[in-house]
mmCIF file of C-alpha atoms in Angstrom:
data_model
loop_
_atom_site.group_PDB
_atom_site.id
_atom_site.type_symbol
_atom_site.label_atom_id
_atom_site.label_comp_id
_atom_site.label_asym_id
_atom_site.label_seq_id
_atom_site.Cartn_x
_atom_site.Cartn_y
_atom_site.Cartn_z
ATOM 1 C CA UNK A 1 96.983 125.228 147.744
ATOM 2 C CA UNK A 2 95.843 124.371 144.202
ATOM 3 C CA UNK A 3 97.261 121.522 142.160
ATOM 4 C CA UNK A 4 99.154 122.216 138.997
ATOM 5 C CA UNK A 5 98.385 120.334 135.820
ATOM 6 C CA UNK A 6 101.713 118.769 134.839
ATOM 7 C CA UNK A 7 100.574 117.176 131.585
ATOM 8 C CA UNK A 8 103.290 116.661 128.980
ATOM 9 C CA UNK A 9 103.282 116.030 125.277
ATOM 10 C CA UNK A 10 106.425 114.575 123.746
ATOM 11 C CA UNK A 11 106.946 115.510 120.116
ATOM 12 C CA UNK A 12 109.086 112.892 118.384
ATOM 13 C CA UNK A 13 108.781 114.327 114.897
ATOM 14 C CA UNK A 14 111.734 116.544 113.988
ATOM 15 C CA UNK A 15 109.548 118.435 111.501
ATOM 16 C CA UNK A 16 106.763 119.081 114.040
ATOM 17 C CA UNK A 17 109.248 120.188 116.688
ATOM 18 C CA UNK A 18 111.068 122.570 114.322
ATOM 19 C CA UNK A 19 107.841 123.960 112.864
ATOM 20 C CA UNK A 20 106.382 124.522 116.350
ATOM 21 C CA UNK A 21 109.496 126.409 117.429
ATOM 22 C CA UNK A 22 109.457 128.493 114.238
ATOM 23 C CA UNK A 23 105.801 129.450 114.655
ATOM 24 C CA UNK A 24 106.302 130.190 118.355
ATOM 25 C CA UNK A 25 109.277 132.432 117.599
ATOM 26 C CA UNK A 26 107.420 134.314 114.837
ATOM 27 C CA UNK A 27 104.186 134.775 116.803
ATOM 28 C CA UNK A 28 105.534 135.287 120.300
ATOM 29 C CA UNK A 29 103.403 132.384 121.536
ATOM 30 C CA UNK A 30 104.700 129.481 123.558
ATOM 31 C CA UNK A 31 105.055 126.070 121.915
ATOM 32 C CA UNK A 32 102.135 124.862 124.018
ATOM 33 C CA UNK A 33 99.936 127.717 122.795
ATOM 34 C CA UNK A 34 100.886 126.971 119.172
ATOM 35 C CA UNK A 35 99.943 123.303 119.529
ATOM 36 C CA UNK A 36 96.724 124.062 121.419
ATOM 37 C CA UNK A 37 95.706 126.598 118.764
ATOM 38 C CA UNK A 38 96.450 124.119 115.971
ATOM 39 C CA UNK A 39 94.435 121.384 117.673
ATOM 40 C CA UNK A 40 91.468 123.706 118.196
ATOM 41 C CA UNK A 41 91.405 124.443 114.481
ATOM 42 C CA UNK A 42 91.862 120.834 113.371
ATOM 43 C CA UNK A 43 88.907 119.210 111.663
ATOM 44 C CA UNK A 44 89.353 115.518 110.792
ATOM 45 C CA UNK A 45 88.812 114.563 107.171
ATOM 46 C CA UNK A 46 85.329 113.248 106.476
ATOM 47 C CA UNK A 47 84.897 109.757 105.138
ATOM 48 C CA UNK A 48 83.954 109.129 101.524
ATOM 49 C CA UNK A 49 80.467 110.250 100.542
ATOM 50 C CA UNK A 50 77.904 107.839 99.137
ATOM 51 C CA UNK A 51 78.359 107.696 95.371
ATOM 52 C CA UNK A 52 75.699 106.198 93.161
ATOM 53 C CA UNK A 53 75.024 102.566 94.043
ATOM 54 C CA UNK A 54 78.229 102.089 96.040
ATOM 55 C CA UNK A 55 77.959 100.833 99.625
ATOM 56 C CA UNK A 56 80.317 101.251 102.556
ATOM 57 C CA UNK A 57 82.351 98.201 103.599
ATOM 58 C CA UNK A 58 84.564 99.345 106.424
ATOM 59 C CA UNK A 59 86.498 102.459 105.399
ATOM 60 C CA UNK A 60 85.937 102.025 101.633
ATOM 61 C CA UNK A 61 83.056 102.213 99.167
ATOM 62 C CA UNK A 62 82.438 99.149 96.997
ATOM 63 C CA UNK A 63 79.920 97.963 94.459
ATOM 64 C CA UNK A 64 77.238 95.919 96.158
ATOM 65 C CA UNK A 65 77.089 92.217 95.427
ATOM 66 C CA UNK A 66 74.691 91.537 92.595
ATOM 67 C CA UNK A 67 72.192 88.726 92.760
ATOM 68 C CA UNK A 68 74.654 86.585 90.769
ATOM 69 C CA UNK A 69 77.110 84.022 92.030
ATOM 70 C CA UNK A 70 79.439 84.759 94.927
ATOM 71 C CA UNK A 71 83.177 84.666 94.305
ATOM 72 C CA UNK A 72 85.294 82.952 96.934
ATOM 73 C CA UNK A 73 88.683 84.102 98.174
ATOM 74 C CA UNK A 74 90.294 81.031 96.611
ATOM 75 C CA UNK A 75 88.834 81.952 93.198
ATOM 76 C CA UNK A 76 90.074 85.512 93.513
ATOM 77 C CA UNK A 77 93.588 84.404 94.480
ATOM 78 C CA UNK A 78 93.655 81.913 91.598
ATOM 79 C CA UNK A 79 92.629 84.619 89.111
ATOM 80 C CA UNK A 80 95.270 86.985 90.484
ATOM 81 C CA UNK A 81 97.949 84.282 90.226
ATOM 82 C CA UNK A 82 96.991 83.604 86.595
ATOM 83 C CA UNK A 83 97.187 87.317 85.803
ATOM 84 C CA UNK A 84 100.584 87.677 87.482
ATOM 85 C CA UNK A 85 102.038 84.721 85.605
ATOM 86 C CA UNK A 86 100.843 85.704 82.120
ATOM 87 C CA UNK A 87 103.312 86.816 79.461
ATOM 88 C CA UNK A 88 103.239 90.465 78.539
#
């Protein structure tokens, strides 16, 4: 006797649940078939492309550090505090 695959997927999003039911009703597919079809067609968004002289630091592109002086976190926070406190 073969084993059945009893995998489950719980959809907690009211929008996703309603949209899945709507598509299933309109196409005659089951909700499982709708979700499987959607996942087969899903292509994750690509990360940002290299632009000019920018370099990747984690998920973002930044300007590379120049050969000049390095700025510390304390200096950055101090500059931000001065900017926040200035009169407009």
